[in-house]
Coordinates of C-alpha atoms in Angstrom, one line a residue:
X1 CA 46.6 -35.3 37.6
X2 CA 47.2 -38.1 34.8
X3 CA 46.3 -38.2 31.1
X4 CA 44.5 -41.0 29.4
X5 CA 44.2 -41.4 25.5
X6 CA 40.9 -41.3 23.9
X7 CA 40.7 -43.5 21.0
X8 CA 38.2 -42.3 18.1
X9 CA 38.1 -42.9 14.4
X10 CA 38.7 -39.7 12.3
X11 CA 40.8 -36.6 13.6
X12 CA 42.9 -37.1 16.8
X13 CA 41.0 -36.4 19.9
X14 CA 43.1 -34.9 22.7
X15 CA 43.7 -36.8 25.9
X16 CA 41.6 -36.7 28.9
X17 CA 42.8 -35.4 32.2
X18 CA 41.9 -37.5 35.2
X19 CA 42.0 -35.9 38.6
X20 CA 41.4 -37.9 41.9
X21 CA 40.1 -35.8 44.9
X22 CA 39.1 -36.4 48.3
X23 CA 36.0 -34.7 49.6
X24 CA 36.9 -35.4 53.2
X25 CA 39.9 -32.9 52.9
X26 CA 38.2 -30.3 50.8
X27 CA 38.1 -26.7 52.1
X28 CA 36.2 -23.8 50.8
X29 CA 39.7 -21.9 50.6
X30 CA 40.7 -24.4 48.0
X31 CA 38.8 -22.4 45.3
X32 CA 41.1 -19.4 45.9
X33 CA 44.1 -21.7 46.2
X34 CA 43.5 -22.9 42.6
X35 CA 42.4 -19.5 41.3
X36 CA 38.7 -20.7 40.5
X37 CA 35.6 -18.6 41.5
X38 CA 32.7 -21.0 42.3
X39 CA 29.2 -19.8 41.2
X40 CA 26.8 -18.8 44.0
X41 CA 24.9 -22.0 43.8
X42 CA 28.0 -24.1 44.3
X43 CA 29.3 -21.9 47.0
X44 CA 26.1 -22.4 49.0
X45 CA 26.1 -26.2 48.3
X46 CA 27.4 -29.0 50.5
X47 CA 31.2 -29.6 50.6
X48 CA 30.7 -32.8 48.5
X49 CA 29.3 -30.7 45.7
X50 CA 31.8 -28.1 46.0
X51 CA 34.8 -30.6 46.0
X52 CA 33.3 -32.2 42.8
X53 CA 32.9 -28.9 41.1
X54 CA 36.4 -27.6 41.8
X55 CA 38.0 -30.9 40.7
X56 CA 36.0 -30.8 37.5
X57 CA 37.0 -27.4 36.7
X58 CA 40.6 -28.1 37.5
X59 CA 40.6 -30.9 35.1
X60 CA 38.8 -28.9 32.5
X61 CA 41.3 -26.0 32.6
X62 CA 44.2 -28.5 32.4
X63 CA 42.5 -29.9 29.3
X64 CA 42.0 -26.4 27.8
X65 CA 45.6 -25.3 28.4
X66 CA 46.9 -28.4 26.8
X67 CA 45.2 -27.3 23.5
X68 CA 46.2 -23.8 23.5
X69 CA 43.6 -22.0 25.6
X70 CA 44.5 -19.4 28.1
X71 CA 41.2 -19.6 29.9
X72 CA 41.3 -19.0 33.7
X73 CA 37.6 -20.4 34.4
X74 CA 34.9 -22.6 32.8
X75 CA 31.7 -21.0 34.1
X76 CA 28.3 -22.8 34.5
X77 CA 25.6 -22.0 32.0
X78 CA 21.9 -21.6 32.6
X79 CA 21.4 -25.2 31.7
X80 CA 24.1 -26.1 34.2
X81 CA 26.3 -27.4 31.5
X82 CA 30.0 -25.9 31.2
X83 CA 30.3 -22.8 29.2
X84 CA 33.5 -23.5 27.1
X85 CA 35.5 -20.5 26.0
X86 CA 34.9 -19.2 22.3
X87 CA 36.8 -21.5 19.8
X88 CA 36.7 -24.6 22.1
X89 CA 34.5 -27.5 22.9
X90 CA 35.0 -30.0 25.8
X91 CA 33.3 -32.1 28.4
X92 CA 33.6 -32.8 32.1
X93 CA 32.5 -35.6 34.3
X94 CA 33.0 -36.9 38.0
X95 CA 32.2 -39.5 40.4
X96 CA 32.5 -39.0 44.1
X97 CA 36.3 -39.0 43.9
X98 CA 37.5 -38.7 40.4
X99 CA 37.0 -35.8 37.9
X100 CA 37.6 -36.3 34.2
X101 CA 37.7 -33.5 31.3
X102 CA 38.8 -33.2 27.7
X103 CA 38.8 -30.1 25.4
X104 CA 39.6 -29.5 21.8
X105 CA 39.5 -26.4 19.5
X106 CA 36.3 -26.1 17.3
X107 CA 38.5 -26.4 14.2
X108 CA 39.8 -29.7 15.2
X109 CA 37.3 -31.6 13.1
X110 CA 34.5 -32.4 15.6
X111 CA 31.1 -31.0 16.3
X112 CA 30.8 -32.1 19.7
X113 CA 32.6 -34.3 22.4
X114 CA 31.2 -36.0 25.5
X115 CA 32.8 -37.8 28.4
X116 CA 31.2 -39.7 31.2
X117 CA 32.8 -41.6 34.2
X118 CA 30.8 -44.1 36.3
X119 CA 31.3 -46.6 39.0
X120 CA 30.3 -50.2 38.5
X121 CA 26.5 -50.4 39.1
X122 CA 25.7 -51.9 42.6
X123 CA 23.8 -55.2 42.6
X124 CA 20.8 -53.8 44.3
X125 CA 20.1 -51.3 41.7
X126 CA 20.9 -53.3 38.6
X127 CA 17.3 -54.1 37.6
X128 CA 16.3 -50.4 37.9
X129 CA 19.2 -49.2 35.8
X130 CA 18.6 -51.8 33.3
X131 CA 15.0 -50.8 33.0
X132 CA 16.0 -47.1 32.6
X133 CA 18.8 -47.4 30.1
X134 CA 18.2 -50.7 28.0
X135 CA 15.2 -52.2 26.0
X136 CA 14.9 -56.0 25.7
X137 CA 16.9 -56.3 22.5
X138 CA 19.8 -54.1 23.8
X139 CA 19.9 -56.3 26.8
X140 CA 20.2 -59.4 24.6
X141 CA 23.0 -57.7 22.6
X142 CA 24.8 -56.7 25.8
X143 CA 24.6 -60.3 27.4
X144 CA 27.9 -61.6 25.8
X145 CA 29.6 -58.5 27.0
X146 CA 28.2 -59.0 30.5
X147 CA 29.2 -62.7 30.3
X148 CA 32.8 -61.6 30.1
X149 CA 32.8 -58.4 32.2
X150 CA 29.9 -58.9 34.6
X151 CA 26.6 -57.0 34.6
X152 CA 27.8 -54.4 37.0
X153 CA 30.4 -53.3 34.5
X154 CA 28.1 -53.9 31.4
X155 CA 25.5 -51.7 32.9
X156 CA 27.9 -49.0 33.9
X157 CA 29.4 -49.0 30.4
X158 CA 25.9 -48.8 28.7
X159 CA 24.7 -46.0 30.9
X160 CA 27.9 -44.2 30.6
X161 CA 28.0 -44.5 26.8
X162 CA 24.6 -43.0 26.4
X163 CA 25.4 -40.1 28.8
X164 CA 28.6 -39.4 26.7
X165 CA 26.4 -39.4 23.6
X166 CA 24.0 -36.9 25.3
X167 CA 26.8 -34.6 26.3
X168 CA 28.4 -34.7 22.8
X169 CA 25.1 -33.9 21.0
X170 CA 23.1 -31.8 23.4
X171 CA 24.2 -28.5 22.1
X172 CA 23.2 -29.3 18.6
X173 CA 20.0 -31.0 19.5
X174 CA 18.9 -28.2 21.8
X175 CA 16.5 -30.1 24.0
X176 CA 16.5 -32.9 26.4
X177 CA 16.2 -36.5 25.2
X178 CA 16.1 -39.7 27.0
X179 CA 18.1 -42.9 26.9
X180 CA 15.8 -44.6 24.5
X181 CA 16.9 -42.0 21.8
X182 CA 20.0 -44.1 21.3
X183 CA 20.0 -47.9 20.8
X184 CA 23.0 -50.1 21.4
X185 CA 23.4 -52.3 18.2
X186 CA 26.9 -54.0 18.9
X187 CA 28.7 -54.7 22.1
X188 CA 31.8 -56.8 21.2
X189 CA 32.8 -58.5 24.3
X190 CA 36.6 -58.2 23.9
X191 CA 36.5 -54.7 22.2
X192 CA 36.9 -51.3 23.8
X193 CA 33.8 -49.9 22.4
X194 CA 30.1 -50.2 21.8
X195 CA 28.3 -49.1 18.7
X196 CA 24.9 -47.5 18.9
X197 CA 22.3 -45.9 16.4
X198 CA 20.0 -43.0 16.8
X199 CA 16.4 -44.2 16.8
X200 CA 14.5 -41.2 15.6
X201 CA 16.1 -37.9 14.1
X202 CA 17.4 -35.6 16.8
X203 CA 18.8 -32.8 14.6
X204 CA 19.6 -32.3 11.0
X205 CA 23.0 -34.0 11.3
X206 CA 21.9 -36.6 13.9
X207 CA 19.3 -38.5 11.8
X208 CA 17.6 -41.8 12.5
X209 CA 19.9 -44.7 11.8
X210 CA 23.2 -42.7 12.2
X211 CA 25.6 -44.9 14.0
X212 CA 28.2 -43.9 16.7
X213 CA 31.2 -45.7 18.0
X214 CA 31.5 -45.1 21.8
X215 CA 34.9 -46.2 23.2
X216 CA 35.2 -47.4 26.9
X217 CA 38.0 -48.2 29.2
X218 CA 38.6 -48.9 32.9
X219 CA 40.1 -46.1 34.9
X220 CA 40.5 -48.4 37.9
X221 CA 39.1 -51.7 39.1
X222 CA 35.7 -50.3 39.7
X223 CA 35.4 -47.2 37.5
X224 CA 34.9 -46.9 33.7
X225 CA 35.2 -44.0 31.2
X226 CA 33.3 -43.7 28.0
X227 CA 33.4 -41.0 25.4
X228 CA 31.7 -39.8 22.1
X229 CA 33.2 -37.6 19.5
X230 CA 31.4 -36.6 16.2

Protein backbone atom coordinates (compact mmCIF):
# COMPACT_ATOMS: atom_id res chain seq x y z
CA UNK A 1 0.00 0.00 0.00
CA UNK A 2 1.39 3.41 -0.92
CA UNK A 3 0.51 6.93 0.12
CA UNK A 4 -0.10 9.94 -2.10
CA UNK A 5 -0.31 13.55 -0.98
CA UNK A 6 -3.60 15.42 -1.47
CA UNK A 7 -3.07 19.12 -2.12
CA UNK A 8 -5.80 21.47 -0.86
CA UNK A 9 -5.93 25.11 0.18
CA UNK A 10 -6.60 25.53 3.88
CA UNK A 11 -5.79 23.03 6.64
CA UNK A 12 -3.58 20.10 5.75
CA UNK A 13 -5.41 17.08 4.33
CA UNK A 14 -3.95 13.68 5.27
CA UNK A 15 -2.48 11.49 2.56
CA UNK A 16 -4.58 9.03 0.61
CA UNK A 17 -3.80 5.33 0.84
CA UNK A 18 -3.63 3.52 -2.50
CA UNK A 19 -3.99 -0.28 -2.57
CA UNK A 20 -3.71 -2.29 -5.80
CA UNK A 21 -5.60 -5.59 -5.72
CA UNK A 22 -6.22 -8.56 -8.01
CA UNK A 23 -9.75 -9.90 -8.24
CA UNK A 24 -8.39 -13.03 -9.91
CA UNK A 25 -6.59 -14.18 -6.77
CA UNK A 26 -9.24 -13.09 -4.26
CA UNK A 27 -10.57 -15.73 -1.86
CA UNK A 28 -13.47 -15.26 0.61
CA UNK A 29 -11.09 -16.30 3.37
CA UNK A 30 -9.18 -13.06 2.76
CA UNK A 31 -11.78 -11.24 4.88
CA UNK A 32 -10.82 -13.26 7.96
CA UNK A 33 -7.14 -12.91 7.08
CA UNK A 34 -7.45 -9.13 7.33
CA UNK A 35 -9.91 -9.11 10.24
CA UNK A 36 -12.74 -7.52 8.25
CA UNK A 37 -16.31 -8.81 8.40
CA UNK A 38 -18.21 -8.36 5.13
CA UNK A 39 -21.88 -7.32 5.36
CA UNK A 40 -24.38 -9.92 4.19
CA UNK A 41 -24.98 -8.19 0.88
CA UNK A 42 -21.28 -8.23 0.07
CA UNK A 43 -20.84 -11.82 1.28
CA UNK A 44 -23.53 -12.95 -1.16
CA UNK A 45 -22.12 -10.92 -4.06
CA UNK A 46 -19.79 -11.98 -6.87
CA UNK A 47 -16.04 -12.28 -6.13
CA UNK A 48 -15.30 -9.01 -7.96
CA UNK A 49 -17.55 -7.03 -5.60
CA UNK A 50 -16.12 -8.82 -2.57
CA UNK A 51 -12.56 -8.06 -3.65
CA UNK A 52 -13.39 -4.39 -4.23
CA UNK A 53 -15.07 -4.07 -0.84
CA UNK A 54 -12.20 -5.74 1.01
CA UNK A 55 -9.56 -3.59 -0.68
CA UNK A 56 -11.55 -0.42 0.00
CA UNK A 57 -11.97 -1.26 3.68
CA UNK A 58 -8.30 -2.16 4.06
CA UNK A 59 -7.36 1.24 2.58
CA UNK A 60 -9.94 3.00 4.76
CA UNK A 61 -8.65 1.38 7.95
CA UNK A 62 -5.07 2.24 7.05
CA UNK A 63 -6.13 5.86 6.56
CA UNK A 64 -8.01 5.91 9.87
CA UNK A 65 -5.15 4.37 11.81
CA UNK A 66 -2.77 6.96 10.34
CA UNK A 67 -4.81 9.79 11.89
CA UNK A 68 -5.26 8.21 15.32
CA UNK A 69 -8.38 6.04 15.07
CA UNK A 70 -8.36 2.53 16.54
CA UNK A 71 -11.31 1.41 14.38
CA UNK A 72 -11.38 -2.23 13.36
CA UNK A 73 -14.09 -1.88 10.70
CA UNK A 74 -15.86 0.68 8.54
CA UNK A 75 -19.39 -0.71 8.12
CA UNK A 76 -21.71 0.11 5.27
CA UNK A 77 -24.72 2.33 5.93
CA UNK A 78 -28.31 2.10 4.74
CA UNK A 79 -27.40 4.51 1.93
CA UNK A 80 -24.51 2.18 1.01
CA UNK A 81 -21.97 4.83 2.03
CA UNK A 82 -19.22 4.00 4.55
CA UNK A 83 -20.11 4.69 8.20
CA UNK A 84 -17.01 6.37 9.59
CA UNK A 85 -16.29 6.06 13.32
CA UNK A 86 -17.42 8.88 15.58
CA UNK A 87 -14.96 11.75 15.41
CA UNK A 88 -13.73 11.01 11.89
CA UNK A 89 -14.74 11.62 8.28
CA UNK A 90 -13.33 10.01 5.17
CA UNK A 91 -13.86 8.72 1.67
CA UNK A 92 -13.27 5.49 -0.26
CA UNK A 93 -13.17 4.80 -3.99
CA UNK A 94 -12.05 1.99 -6.26
CA UNK A 95 -11.66 0.84 -9.84
CA UNK A 96 -11.52 -2.84 -10.72
CA UNK A 97 -7.96 -3.15 -9.36
CA UNK A 98 -7.12 -0.06 -7.27
CA UNK A 99 -8.70 1.07 -3.99
CA UNK A 100 -8.08 4.52 -2.51
CA UNK A 101 -9.11 6.02 0.84
CA UNK A 102 -8.42 8.94 3.11
CA UNK A 103 -9.66 9.96 6.56
CA UNK A 104 -9.29 12.82 8.99
CA UNK A 105 -10.58 13.86 12.40
CA UNK A 106 -13.71 16.01 12.46
CA UNK A 107 -11.74 18.71 14.28
CA UNK A 108 -9.20 19.00 11.45
CA UNK A 109 -10.94 21.99 9.91
CA UNK A 110 -13.06 20.36 7.22
CA UNK A 111 -16.76 19.53 7.04
CA UNK A 112 -16.47 16.87 4.34
CA UNK A 113 -13.98 15.12 2.11
CA UNK A 114 -14.45 13.10 -1.06
CA UNK A 115 -12.15 11.00 -3.24
CA UNK A 116 -12.82 9.40 -6.59
CA UNK A 117 -10.59 7.24 -8.77
CA UNK A 118 -11.41 6.56 -12.41
CA UNK A 119 -9.92 4.95 -15.49
CA UNK A 120 -9.58 7.01 -18.65
CA UNK A 121 -12.92 7.04 -20.43
CA UNK A 122 -13.04 4.60 -23.36
CA UNK A 123 -13.48 6.14 -26.80
CA UNK A 124 -16.71 4.27 -27.49
CA UNK A 125 -18.49 5.86 -24.49
CA UNK A 126 -16.95 9.33 -24.56
CA UNK A 127 -20.03 10.87 -26.14
CA UNK A 128 -22.49 9.39 -23.65
CA UNK A 129 -20.32 10.34 -20.66
CA UNK A 130 -19.95 13.88 -22.02
CA UNK A 131 -23.72 14.24 -22.30
CA UNK A 132 -24.14 12.96 -18.74
CA UNK A 133 -21.48 15.11 -17.08
CA UNK A 134 -21.03 18.36 -19.04
CA UNK A 135 -23.14 21.08 -20.58
CA UNK A 136 -21.99 22.88 -23.73
CA UNK A 137 -20.27 25.70 -21.84
CA UNK A 138 -18.35 23.27 -19.66
CA UNK A 139 -17.24 21.33 -22.72
CA UNK A 140 -15.86 24.55 -24.22
CA UNK A 141 -13.99 25.37 -20.99
CA UNK A 142 -12.55 21.85 -20.87
CA UNK A 143 -11.40 21.87 -24.52
CA UNK A 144 -7.91 23.39 -23.90
CA UNK A 145 -7.40 20.86 -21.10
CA UNK A 146 -8.45 18.07 -23.47
CA UNK A 147 -6.13 19.40 -26.18
CA UNK A 148 -3.21 18.81 -23.80
CA UNK A 149 -4.31 15.61 -22.07
CA UNK A 150 -6.77 14.05 -24.54
CA UNK A 151 -10.54 13.74 -24.13
CA UNK A 152 -10.36 10.29 -22.45
CA UNK A 153 -8.39 11.88 -19.58
CA UNK A 154 -10.33 15.14 -19.59
CA UNK A 155 -13.66 13.35 -19.30
CA UNK A 156 -12.34 11.05 -16.57
CA UNK A 157 -11.14 14.07 -14.57
CA UNK A 158 -14.42 15.96 -15.05
CA UNK A 159 -16.54 12.93 -14.11
CA UNK A 160 -14.31 12.08 -11.16
CA UNK A 161 -14.16 15.67 -9.85
CA UNK A 162 -17.95 15.90 -9.72
CA UNK A 163 -18.11 12.51 -8.00
CA UNK A 164 -15.60 13.71 -5.40
CA UNK A 165 -17.72 16.82 -4.80
CA UNK A 166 -20.81 14.64 -4.34
CA UNK A 167 -19.06 12.39 -1.82
CA UNK A 168 -17.69 15.38 0.12
CA UNK A 169 -21.05 17.16 0.38
CA UNK A 170 -23.67 14.38 0.38
CA UNK A 171 -23.89 14.09 4.16
CA UNK A 172 -24.53 17.83 4.46
CA UNK A 173 -26.97 18.03 1.54
CA UNK A 174 -28.88 14.94 2.69
CA UNK A 175 -30.36 14.07 -0.70
CA UNK A 176 -29.31 12.91 -4.13
CA UNK A 177 -28.24 15.52 -6.68
CA UNK A 178 -26.98 15.13 -10.23
CA UNK A 179 -23.89 16.19 -12.18
CA UNK A 180 -25.53 19.42 -13.31
CA UNK A 181 -25.61 20.70 -9.70
CA UNK A 182 -21.93 21.64 -10.13
CA UNK A 183 -20.54 23.60 -13.10
CA UNK A 184 -16.88 23.50 -14.14
CA UNK A 185 -15.75 27.10 -14.58
CA UNK A 186 -11.96 26.77 -14.85
CA UNK A 187 -9.83 23.95 -16.24
CA UNK A 188 -6.24 25.22 -16.58
CA UNK A 189 -4.51 22.80 -18.97
CA UNK A 190 -1.21 22.71 -17.09
CA UNK A 191 -2.61 22.84 -13.57
CA UNK A 192 -3.40 19.98 -11.19
CA UNK A 193 -6.93 21.15 -10.41
CA UNK A 194 -10.30 22.13 -11.80
CA UNK A 195 -12.46 24.89 -10.36
CA UNK A 196 -16.23 24.52 -10.19
CA UNK A 197 -19.20 26.39 -8.76
CA UNK A 198 -22.52 25.34 -7.31
CA UNK A 199 -25.39 26.07 -9.72
CA UNK A 200 -28.28 26.19 -7.24
CA UNK A 201 -28.14 26.13 -3.44
CA UNK A 202 -27.73 22.59 -2.13
CA UNK A 203 -27.54 23.37 1.60
CA UNK A 204 -27.03 26.33 3.87
CA UNK A 205 -23.25 26.23 3.56
CA UNK A 206 -23.28 25.16 -0.09
CA UNK A 207 -25.00 28.08 -1.75
CA UNK A 208 -25.38 28.97 -5.40
CA UNK A 209 -22.15 30.41 -6.75
CA UNK A 210 -19.87 28.91 -4.12
CA UNK A 211 -16.66 27.76 -5.75
CA UNK A 212 -14.69 24.60 -5.06
CA UNK A 213 -11.13 23.77 -6.12
CA UNK A 214 -10.92 20.11 -7.12
CA UNK A 215 -7.36 18.75 -7.34
CA UNK A 216 -6.52 15.88 -9.66
CA UNK A 217 -3.51 13.65 -10.31
CA UNK A 218 -2.53 10.57 -12.26
CA UNK A 219 -2.07 7.40 -10.24
CA UNK A 220 -0.72 5.59 -13.29
CA UNK A 221 -0.80 5.97 -17.06
CA UNK A 222 -4.54 5.27 -17.29
CA UNK A 223 -5.94 6.16 -13.86
CA UNK A 224 -6.81 9.54 -12.35
CA UNK A 225 -7.62 10.52 -8.77
CA UNK A 226 -9.57 13.62 -7.77
CA UNK A 227 -10.50 15.01 -4.37
CA UNK A 228 -12.72 17.60 -2.72
CA UNK A 229 -12.32 18.95 0.81
CA UNK A 230 -14.32 21.79 2.31
